[in-house]
Amino acid sequence: GTDTGASGDATVGLVDKRKIEYGDDSARGGGGSGGGSSSGGSSLGFGGRGGNSEPAAFTGEGQSLGGSTVVAANGGIITPTVTGTAIAELPPSVDESSPKTTIQVRLLCGKRLRIVTNKSSKIRVLVQHINASGDAGEEPYVLSAGFPPKTLEDLEQTVDESGLAGSQVTQKKA
């Protein structure tokens, strides 16, 4: 009786579940393939609650990082022009006498456009540049900017009013 290490000992049993398919619970409750255990059986299983305690299923909801493409009431959804009508959608020329800015646009295809425009131009001018570049794609898209990214819904707002001067705009699928 003077062995001080014996009072803190615990018996640990391991069950090899590497060959059991996920979701197959047939090896549960029996204590594994050892034919039982010598100290308490399943009452010392994982969780330590005794009995057959199943873990509770997840009942919450997931969260997504990176923004969503949900757009209210068709706000900001842009349908690319057909190839033959791209000429009618040419962007206006820059007025050199008015204040101007450069906006970088990241397209769905991975390319980047550097658009020089007047600060008084409407956001719709960016759409005209994207469509005229030939890299707008064929599916409807939205433009987003800022952090956290917000969809640009009012395309009639000026570049200066929307705070886009000198910023980056990203094209995303609608």
PDB file of C-alpha atoms in Angstrom, residues 5 22 43 70 91 100 120:
ATOM      1  CA  GLY A   5       1.007   6.314  -8.316  1.00  0.00           C
ATOM      2  CA  TYR A  22     -18.931   6.847 -41.630  1.00  0.00           C
ATOM      3  CA  SER A  43     -20.274   3.675 -18.521  1.00  0.00           C
ATOM      4  CA  VAL A  70     -29.131  38.551 -52.934  1.00  0.00           C
ATOM      5  CA  PRO A  91     -18.882  54.870 -73.032  1.00  0.00           C
ATOM      6  CA  LYS A 100     -11.614  63.002 -63.224  1.00  0.00           C
ATOM      7  CA  SER A 120     -19.635  63.781 -62.203  1.00  0.00           C
TER       8      SER A 120
END
